[in-house]
mmCIF file of C-alpha atoms in Angstrom:
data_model
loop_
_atom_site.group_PDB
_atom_site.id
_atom_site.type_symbol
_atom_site.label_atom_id
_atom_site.label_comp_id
_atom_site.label_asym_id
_atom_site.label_seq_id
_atom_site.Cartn_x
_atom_site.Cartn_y
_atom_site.Cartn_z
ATOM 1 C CA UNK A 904 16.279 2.549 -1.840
ATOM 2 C CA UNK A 905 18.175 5.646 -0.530
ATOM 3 C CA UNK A 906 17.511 7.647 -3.773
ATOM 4 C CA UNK A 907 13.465 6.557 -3.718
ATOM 5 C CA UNK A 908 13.064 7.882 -0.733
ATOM 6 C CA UNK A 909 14.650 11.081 -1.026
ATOM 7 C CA UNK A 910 12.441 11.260 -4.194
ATOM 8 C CA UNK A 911 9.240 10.308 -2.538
ATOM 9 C CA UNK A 912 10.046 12.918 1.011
ATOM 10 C CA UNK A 913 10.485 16.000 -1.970
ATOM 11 C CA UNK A 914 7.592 15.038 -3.780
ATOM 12 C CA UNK A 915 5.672 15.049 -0.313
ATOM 13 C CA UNK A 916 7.090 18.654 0.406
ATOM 14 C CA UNK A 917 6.177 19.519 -3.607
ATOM 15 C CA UNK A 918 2.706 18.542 -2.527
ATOM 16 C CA UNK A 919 2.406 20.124 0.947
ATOM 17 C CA UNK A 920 3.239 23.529 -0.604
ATOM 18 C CA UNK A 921 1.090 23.352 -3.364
ATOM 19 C CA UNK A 922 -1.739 22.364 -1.299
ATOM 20 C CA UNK A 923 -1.564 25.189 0.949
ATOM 21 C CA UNK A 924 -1.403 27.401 -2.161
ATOM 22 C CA UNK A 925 -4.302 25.700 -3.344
ATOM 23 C CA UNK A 926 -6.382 26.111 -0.228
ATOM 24 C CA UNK A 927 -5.228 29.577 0.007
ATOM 25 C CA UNK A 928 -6.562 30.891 -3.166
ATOM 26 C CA UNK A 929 -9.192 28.384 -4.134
ATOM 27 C CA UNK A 930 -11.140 28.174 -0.456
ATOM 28 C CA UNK A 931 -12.453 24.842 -1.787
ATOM 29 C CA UNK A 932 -12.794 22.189 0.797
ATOM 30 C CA UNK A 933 -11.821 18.775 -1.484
ATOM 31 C CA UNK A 934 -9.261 19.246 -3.762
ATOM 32 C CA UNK A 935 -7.332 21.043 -0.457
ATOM 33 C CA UNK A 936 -8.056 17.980 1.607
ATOM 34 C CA UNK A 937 -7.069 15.208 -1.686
ATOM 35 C CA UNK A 938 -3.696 17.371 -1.477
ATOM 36 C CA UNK A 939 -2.975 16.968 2.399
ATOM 37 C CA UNK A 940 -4.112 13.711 2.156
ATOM 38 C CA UNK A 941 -1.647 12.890 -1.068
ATOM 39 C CA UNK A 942 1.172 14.471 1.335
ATOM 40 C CA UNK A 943 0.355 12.184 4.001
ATOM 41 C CA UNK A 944 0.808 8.926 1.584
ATOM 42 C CA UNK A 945 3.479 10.485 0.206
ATOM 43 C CA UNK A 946 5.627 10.968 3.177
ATOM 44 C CA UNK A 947 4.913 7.685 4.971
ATOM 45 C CA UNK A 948 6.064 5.967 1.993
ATOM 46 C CA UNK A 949 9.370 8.322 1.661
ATOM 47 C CA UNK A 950 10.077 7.741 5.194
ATOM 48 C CA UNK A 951 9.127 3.847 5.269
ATOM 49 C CA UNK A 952 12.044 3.749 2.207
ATOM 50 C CA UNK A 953 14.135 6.008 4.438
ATOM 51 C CA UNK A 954 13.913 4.095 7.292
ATOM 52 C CA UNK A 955 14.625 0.798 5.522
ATOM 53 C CA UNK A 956 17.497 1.922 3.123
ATOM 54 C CA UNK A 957 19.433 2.474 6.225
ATOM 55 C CA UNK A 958 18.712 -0.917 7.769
ATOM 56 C CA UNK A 959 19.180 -3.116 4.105
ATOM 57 C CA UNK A 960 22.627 -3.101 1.986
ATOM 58 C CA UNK A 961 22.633 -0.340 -0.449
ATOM 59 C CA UNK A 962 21.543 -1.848 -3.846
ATOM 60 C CA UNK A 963 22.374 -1.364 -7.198
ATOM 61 C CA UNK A 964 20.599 1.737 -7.878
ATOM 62 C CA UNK A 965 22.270 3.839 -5.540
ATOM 63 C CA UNK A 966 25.775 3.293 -6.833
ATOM 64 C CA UNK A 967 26.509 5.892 -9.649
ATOM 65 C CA UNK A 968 28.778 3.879 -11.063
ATOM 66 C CA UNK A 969 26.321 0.632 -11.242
ATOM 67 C CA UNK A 970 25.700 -1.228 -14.631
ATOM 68 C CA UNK A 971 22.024 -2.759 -15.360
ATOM 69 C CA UNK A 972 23.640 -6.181 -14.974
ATOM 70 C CA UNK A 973 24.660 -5.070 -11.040
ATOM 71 C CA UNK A 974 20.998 -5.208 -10.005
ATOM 72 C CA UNK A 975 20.339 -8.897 -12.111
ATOM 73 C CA UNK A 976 19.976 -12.400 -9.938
ATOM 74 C CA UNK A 977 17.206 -13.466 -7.186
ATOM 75 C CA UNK A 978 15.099 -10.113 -6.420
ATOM 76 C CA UNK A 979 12.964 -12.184 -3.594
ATOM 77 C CA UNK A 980 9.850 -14.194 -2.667
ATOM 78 C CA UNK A 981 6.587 -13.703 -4.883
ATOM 79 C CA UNK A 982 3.643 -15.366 -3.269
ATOM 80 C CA UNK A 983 2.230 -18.192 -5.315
ATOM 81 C CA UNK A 984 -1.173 -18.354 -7.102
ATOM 82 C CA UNK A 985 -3.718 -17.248 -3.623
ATOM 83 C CA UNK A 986 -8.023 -17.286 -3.511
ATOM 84 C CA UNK A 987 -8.309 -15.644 -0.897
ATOM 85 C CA UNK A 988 -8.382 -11.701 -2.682
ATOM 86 C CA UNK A 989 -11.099 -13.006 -4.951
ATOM 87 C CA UNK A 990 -12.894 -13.641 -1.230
ATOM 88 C CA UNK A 991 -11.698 -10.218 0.048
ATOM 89 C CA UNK A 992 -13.186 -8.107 -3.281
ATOM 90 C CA UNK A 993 -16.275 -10.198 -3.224
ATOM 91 C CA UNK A 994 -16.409 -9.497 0.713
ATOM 92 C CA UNK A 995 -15.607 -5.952 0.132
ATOM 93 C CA UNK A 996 -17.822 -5.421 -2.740
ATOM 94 C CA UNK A 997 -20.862 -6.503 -1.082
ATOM 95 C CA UNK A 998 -19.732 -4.613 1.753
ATOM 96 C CA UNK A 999 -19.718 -1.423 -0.448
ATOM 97 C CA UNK A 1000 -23.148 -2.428 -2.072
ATOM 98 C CA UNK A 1001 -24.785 -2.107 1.960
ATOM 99 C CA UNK A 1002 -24.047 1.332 1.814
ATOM 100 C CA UNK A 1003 -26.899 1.516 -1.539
ATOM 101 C CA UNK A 1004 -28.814 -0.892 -0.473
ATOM 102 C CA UNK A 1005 -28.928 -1.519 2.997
ATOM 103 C CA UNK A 1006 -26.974 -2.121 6.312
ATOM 104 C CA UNK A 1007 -28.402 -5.576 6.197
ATOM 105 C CA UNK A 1008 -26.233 -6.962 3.432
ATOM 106 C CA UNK A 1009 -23.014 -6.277 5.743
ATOM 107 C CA UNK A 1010 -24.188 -9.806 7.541
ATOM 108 C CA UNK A 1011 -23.440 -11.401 4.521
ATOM 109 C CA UNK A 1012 -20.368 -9.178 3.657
ATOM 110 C CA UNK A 1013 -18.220 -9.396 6.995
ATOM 111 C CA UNK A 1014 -17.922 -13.576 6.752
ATOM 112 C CA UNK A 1015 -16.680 -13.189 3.894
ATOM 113 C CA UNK A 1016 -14.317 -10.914 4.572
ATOM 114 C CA UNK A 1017 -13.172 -12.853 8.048
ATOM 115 C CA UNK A 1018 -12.978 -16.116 6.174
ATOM 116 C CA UNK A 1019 -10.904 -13.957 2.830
ATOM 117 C CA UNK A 1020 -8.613 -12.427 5.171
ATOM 118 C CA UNK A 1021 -7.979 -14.954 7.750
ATOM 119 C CA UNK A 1022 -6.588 -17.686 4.421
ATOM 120 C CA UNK A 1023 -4.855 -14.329 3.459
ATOM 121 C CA UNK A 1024 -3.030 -14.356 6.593
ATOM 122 C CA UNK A 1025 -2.542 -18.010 7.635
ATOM 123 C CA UNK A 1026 -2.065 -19.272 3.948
ATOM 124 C CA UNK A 1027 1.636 -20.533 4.567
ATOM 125 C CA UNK A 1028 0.689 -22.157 7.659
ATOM 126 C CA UNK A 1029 -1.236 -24.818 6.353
ATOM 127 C CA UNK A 1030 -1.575 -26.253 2.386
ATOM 128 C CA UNK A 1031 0.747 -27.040 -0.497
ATOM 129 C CA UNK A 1032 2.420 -23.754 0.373
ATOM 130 C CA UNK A 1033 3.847 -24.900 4.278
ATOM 131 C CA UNK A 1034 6.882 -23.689 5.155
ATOM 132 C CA UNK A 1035 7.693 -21.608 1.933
#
């Protein structure tokens, strides 16, 4: 993860200079703020694989000397087939569709949403899928 997060903190400093050229010259208030914006994703995730390369054994990928067969075997836990994002994008979409039609259909929206996200979150408490 050490070399993916070195890539990710350059591409953020890539980003940062070429949005301050770009609001320099261009004066134009949305592409400038999509750039700072872009530098702010990209440097959370570069640090968040900074911060966790140092706290996880160094994997395959940053030994130069590593064959494709070093990295093979378990890569970790996959959640199993879930409903509760199919509540979540009908939640959200509805959600999305008050802002056209009316405040109003947020009533509707925001159960759905609770119910989607609190299944999300509490899925391996309960179900086939206890204590996985």
């Amino acid at each position: 993860m050490k070399i993916q997060g070195k890539m990710f903190i350059w591409l953020s400093v890539f980003i940062l200079v070429m949005a301050i050229v770009y609001g320099v010259w261009s004066k134009e208030p949305a592409g400038t703020t999509a750039l700072f914006l872009a530098f702010g994703l990209s440097i959370m995730i570069g640090y968040y694989l900074a911060f966790t390369a140092r706290r996880v054994d160094a994997g395959a990928q940053d030994n130069k000397e590593a064959d494709v067969a070093d990295d093979a075997g378990e890569v970790g836990f996959f959640s199993p087939h879930s409903w509760q994002p199919l509540a979540l994008g009908i939640g959200g979409s509805l959600a999305f569709l008050g802002v056209i039609f009316g405040w109003w259909l947020l009533y509707f929206s925001a159960p759905i949403i609770m119910v989607g996200l609190w299944g999300w979150v509490f899925e391996y408490y309960r179900g086939e899928n206890q204590n996985q």
